[in-house]
PDB file of C-alpha atoms in Angstrom:
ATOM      1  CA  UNK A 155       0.419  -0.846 -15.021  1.00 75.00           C
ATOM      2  CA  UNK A 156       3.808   1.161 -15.707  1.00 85.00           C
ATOM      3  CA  UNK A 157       6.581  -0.198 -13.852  1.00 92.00           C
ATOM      4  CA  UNK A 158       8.193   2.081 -11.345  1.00 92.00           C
ATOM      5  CA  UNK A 159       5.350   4.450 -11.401  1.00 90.00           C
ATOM      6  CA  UNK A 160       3.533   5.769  -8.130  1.00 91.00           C
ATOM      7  CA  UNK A 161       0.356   3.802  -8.788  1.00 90.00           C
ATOM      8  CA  UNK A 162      -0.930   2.939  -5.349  1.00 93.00           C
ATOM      9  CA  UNK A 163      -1.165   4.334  -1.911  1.00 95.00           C
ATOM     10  CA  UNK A 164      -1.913   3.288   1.232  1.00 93.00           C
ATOM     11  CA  UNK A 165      -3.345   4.673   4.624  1.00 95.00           C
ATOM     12  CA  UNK A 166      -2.864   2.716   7.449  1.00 93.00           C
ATOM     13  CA  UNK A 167      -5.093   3.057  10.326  1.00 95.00           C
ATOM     14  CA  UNK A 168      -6.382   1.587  13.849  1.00 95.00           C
ATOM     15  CA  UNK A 169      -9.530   2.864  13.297  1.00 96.00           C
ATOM     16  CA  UNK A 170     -10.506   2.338   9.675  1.00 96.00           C
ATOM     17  CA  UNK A 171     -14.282   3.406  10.024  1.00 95.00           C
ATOM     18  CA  UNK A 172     -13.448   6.769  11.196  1.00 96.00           C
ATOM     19  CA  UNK A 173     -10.664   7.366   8.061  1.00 96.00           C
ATOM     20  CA  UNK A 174     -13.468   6.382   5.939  1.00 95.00           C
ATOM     21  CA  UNK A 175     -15.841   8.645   7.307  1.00 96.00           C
ATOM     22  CA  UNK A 176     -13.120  11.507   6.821  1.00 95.00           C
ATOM     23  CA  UNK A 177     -11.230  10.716   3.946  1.00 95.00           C
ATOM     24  CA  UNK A 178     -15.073   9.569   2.145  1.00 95.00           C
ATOM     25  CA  UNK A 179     -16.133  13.010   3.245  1.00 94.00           C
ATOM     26  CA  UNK A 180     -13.552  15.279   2.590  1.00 92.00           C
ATOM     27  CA  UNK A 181     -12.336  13.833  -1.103  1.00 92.00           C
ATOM     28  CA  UNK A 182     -15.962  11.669  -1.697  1.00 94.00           C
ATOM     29  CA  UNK A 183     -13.829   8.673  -2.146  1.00 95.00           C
ATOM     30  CA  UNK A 184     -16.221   5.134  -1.220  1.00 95.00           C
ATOM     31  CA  UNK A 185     -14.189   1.732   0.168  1.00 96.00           C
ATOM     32  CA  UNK A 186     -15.016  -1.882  -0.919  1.00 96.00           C
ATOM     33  CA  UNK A 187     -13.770  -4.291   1.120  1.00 94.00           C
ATOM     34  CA  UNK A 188     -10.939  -6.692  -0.235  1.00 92.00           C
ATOM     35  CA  UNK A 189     -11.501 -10.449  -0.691  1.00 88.00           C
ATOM     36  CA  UNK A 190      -7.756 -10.835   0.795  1.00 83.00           C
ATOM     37  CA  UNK A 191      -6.577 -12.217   4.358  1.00 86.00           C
ATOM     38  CA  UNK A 192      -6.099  -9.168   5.860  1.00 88.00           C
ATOM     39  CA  UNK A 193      -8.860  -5.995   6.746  1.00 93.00           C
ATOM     40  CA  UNK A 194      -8.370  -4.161   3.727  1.00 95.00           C
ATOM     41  CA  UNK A 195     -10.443  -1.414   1.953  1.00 96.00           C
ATOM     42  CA  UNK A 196     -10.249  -0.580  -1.832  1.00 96.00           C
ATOM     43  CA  UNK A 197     -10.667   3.071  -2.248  1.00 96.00           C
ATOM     44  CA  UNK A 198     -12.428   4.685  -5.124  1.00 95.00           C
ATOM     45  CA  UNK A 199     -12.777   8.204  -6.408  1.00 90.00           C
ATOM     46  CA  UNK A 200     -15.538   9.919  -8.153  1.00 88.00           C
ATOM     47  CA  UNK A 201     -15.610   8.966 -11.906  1.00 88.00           C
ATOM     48  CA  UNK A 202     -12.851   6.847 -11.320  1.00 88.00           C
ATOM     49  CA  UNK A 203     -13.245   2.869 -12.717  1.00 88.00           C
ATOM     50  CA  UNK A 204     -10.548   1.487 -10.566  1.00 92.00           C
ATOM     51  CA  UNK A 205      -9.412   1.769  -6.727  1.00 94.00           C
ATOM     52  CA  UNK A 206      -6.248   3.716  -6.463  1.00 93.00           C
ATOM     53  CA  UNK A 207      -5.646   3.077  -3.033  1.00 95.00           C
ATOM     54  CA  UNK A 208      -6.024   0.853  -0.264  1.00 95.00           C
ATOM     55  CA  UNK A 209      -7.479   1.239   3.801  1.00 96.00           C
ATOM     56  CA  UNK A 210      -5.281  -0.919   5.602  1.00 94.00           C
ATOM     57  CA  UNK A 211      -6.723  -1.876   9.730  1.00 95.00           C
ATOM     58  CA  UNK A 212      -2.996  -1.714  11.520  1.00 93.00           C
ATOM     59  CA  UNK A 213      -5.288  -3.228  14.898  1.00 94.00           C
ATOM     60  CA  UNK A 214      -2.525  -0.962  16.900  1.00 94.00           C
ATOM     61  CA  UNK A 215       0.454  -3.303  15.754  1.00 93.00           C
ATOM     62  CA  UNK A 216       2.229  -0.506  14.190  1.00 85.00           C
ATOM     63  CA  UNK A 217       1.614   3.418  13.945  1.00 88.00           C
ATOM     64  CA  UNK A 218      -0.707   5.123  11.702  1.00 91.00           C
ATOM     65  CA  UNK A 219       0.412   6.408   8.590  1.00 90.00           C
ATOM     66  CA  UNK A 220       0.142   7.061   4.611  1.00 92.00           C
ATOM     67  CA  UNK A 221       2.109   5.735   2.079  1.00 93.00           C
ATOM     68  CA  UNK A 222       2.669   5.991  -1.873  1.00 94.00           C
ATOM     69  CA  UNK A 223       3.475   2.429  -3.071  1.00 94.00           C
ATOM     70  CA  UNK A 224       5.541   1.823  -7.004  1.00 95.00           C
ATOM     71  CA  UNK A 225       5.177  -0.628  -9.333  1.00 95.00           C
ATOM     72  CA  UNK A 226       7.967  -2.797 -10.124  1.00 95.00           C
ATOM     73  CA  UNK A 227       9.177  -5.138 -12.523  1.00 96.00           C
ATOM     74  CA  UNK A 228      10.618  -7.329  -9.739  1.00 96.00           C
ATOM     75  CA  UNK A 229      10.376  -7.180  -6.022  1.00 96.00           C
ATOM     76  CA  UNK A 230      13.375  -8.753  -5.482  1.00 96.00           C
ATOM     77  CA  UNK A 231      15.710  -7.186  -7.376  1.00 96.00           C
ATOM     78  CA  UNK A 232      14.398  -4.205  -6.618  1.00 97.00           C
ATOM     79  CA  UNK A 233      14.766  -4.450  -2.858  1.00 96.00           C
ATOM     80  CA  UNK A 234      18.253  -5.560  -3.302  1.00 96.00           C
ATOM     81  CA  UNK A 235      18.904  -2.382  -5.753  1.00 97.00           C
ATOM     82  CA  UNK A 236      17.541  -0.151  -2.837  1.00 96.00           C
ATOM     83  CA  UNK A 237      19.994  -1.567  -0.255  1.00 96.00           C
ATOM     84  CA  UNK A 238      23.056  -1.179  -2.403  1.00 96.00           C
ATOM     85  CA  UNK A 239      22.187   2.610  -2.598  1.00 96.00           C
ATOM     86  CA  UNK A 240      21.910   3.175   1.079  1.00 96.00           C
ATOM     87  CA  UNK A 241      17.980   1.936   1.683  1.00 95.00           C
ATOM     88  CA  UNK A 242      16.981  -0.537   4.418  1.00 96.00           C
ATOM     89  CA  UNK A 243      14.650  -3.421   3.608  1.00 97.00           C
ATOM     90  CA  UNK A 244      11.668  -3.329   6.469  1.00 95.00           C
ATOM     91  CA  UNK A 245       9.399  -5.828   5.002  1.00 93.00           C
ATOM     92  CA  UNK A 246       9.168  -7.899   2.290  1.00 93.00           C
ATOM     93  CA  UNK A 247       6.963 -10.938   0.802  1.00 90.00           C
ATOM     94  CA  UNK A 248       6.985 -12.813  -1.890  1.00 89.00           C
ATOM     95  CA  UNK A 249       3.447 -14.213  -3.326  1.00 87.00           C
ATOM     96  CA  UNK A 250       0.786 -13.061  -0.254  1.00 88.00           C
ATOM     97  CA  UNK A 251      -1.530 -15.412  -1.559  1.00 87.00           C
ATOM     98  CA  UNK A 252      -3.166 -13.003  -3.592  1.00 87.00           C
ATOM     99  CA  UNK A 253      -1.170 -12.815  -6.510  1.00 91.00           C
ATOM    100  CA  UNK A 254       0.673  -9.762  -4.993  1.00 92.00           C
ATOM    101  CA  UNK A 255       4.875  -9.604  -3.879  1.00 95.00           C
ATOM    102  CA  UNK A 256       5.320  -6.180  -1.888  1.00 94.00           C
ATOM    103  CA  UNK A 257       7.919  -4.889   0.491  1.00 96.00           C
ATOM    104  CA  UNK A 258       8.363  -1.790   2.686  1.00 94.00           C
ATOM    105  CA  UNK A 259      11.610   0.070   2.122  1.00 94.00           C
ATOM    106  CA  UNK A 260      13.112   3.127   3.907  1.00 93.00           C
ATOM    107  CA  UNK A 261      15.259   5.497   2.142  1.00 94.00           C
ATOM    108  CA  UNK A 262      18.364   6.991   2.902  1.00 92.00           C
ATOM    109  CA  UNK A 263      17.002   9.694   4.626  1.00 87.00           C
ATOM    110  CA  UNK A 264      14.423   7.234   6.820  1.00 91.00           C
ATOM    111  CA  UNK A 265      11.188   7.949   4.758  1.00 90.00           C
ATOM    112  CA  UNK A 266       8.809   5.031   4.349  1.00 91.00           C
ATOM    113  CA  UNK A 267       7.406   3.562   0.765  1.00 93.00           C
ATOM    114  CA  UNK A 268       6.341   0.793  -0.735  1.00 94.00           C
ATOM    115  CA  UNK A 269       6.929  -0.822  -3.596  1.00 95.00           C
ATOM    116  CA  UNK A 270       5.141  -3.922  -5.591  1.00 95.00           C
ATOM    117  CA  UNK A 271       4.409  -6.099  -8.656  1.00 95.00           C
ATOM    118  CA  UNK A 272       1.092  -7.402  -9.123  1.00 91.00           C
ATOM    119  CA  UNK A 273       1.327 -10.919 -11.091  1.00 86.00           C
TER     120      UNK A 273
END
């Protein structure tokens, strides 16, 4: 994985089974539930070996919405980087259990990503 490339996104979503049934047929994409914590979907593509994307069940805690997510070298650093140029930290942790630090960043003019570093 090439670090601060868009390699992931994310739709978030109170009611996963209905994005699956659109977004599965509208692009033919198929979801595989994650062994993780949390109700998460890896999504697929035809001909594609590897999910690209993830289905994430929000439960109504937060509003709906898709994301890109970038790799990074370091989480951390990276997070700190962002808030010397003007970004706001909104999330971030370190190790989820799953071998995964992420954090959710807003830029300077209040747009959402993500960014991560998979161990």
């Amino acid at each position: 994985m090439m670090d601060n490339t868009v390699t992931w996104f994310e739709v978030a979503t109170d009611d996963p089974e209905g994005a699956q049934t659109f977004y599965g047929g509208l692009f033919g994409w198929t979801f595989m539930r994650d062994e993780g914590p949390i109700d998460y979907r890896l999504i697929g593509h035809p001909g594609g070996e590897q999910p690209v994307g993830g289905l994430y069940n929000t439960k109504g805690e937060f509003p709906n919405h898709a994301i890109f997510h970038v790799h990074v070298a370091d989480v951390e650093a990276t997070c700190a980087q962002s808030e010397a140029l003007g970004g706001k930290v909104i999330t971030k942790v370190i190790d989820d259990g799953a071998g995964t630090d992420f954090a959710y960043l807003r830029d300077t003019s209040g747009s959402v990503f993500g960014i991560f570093h998979r161990r």
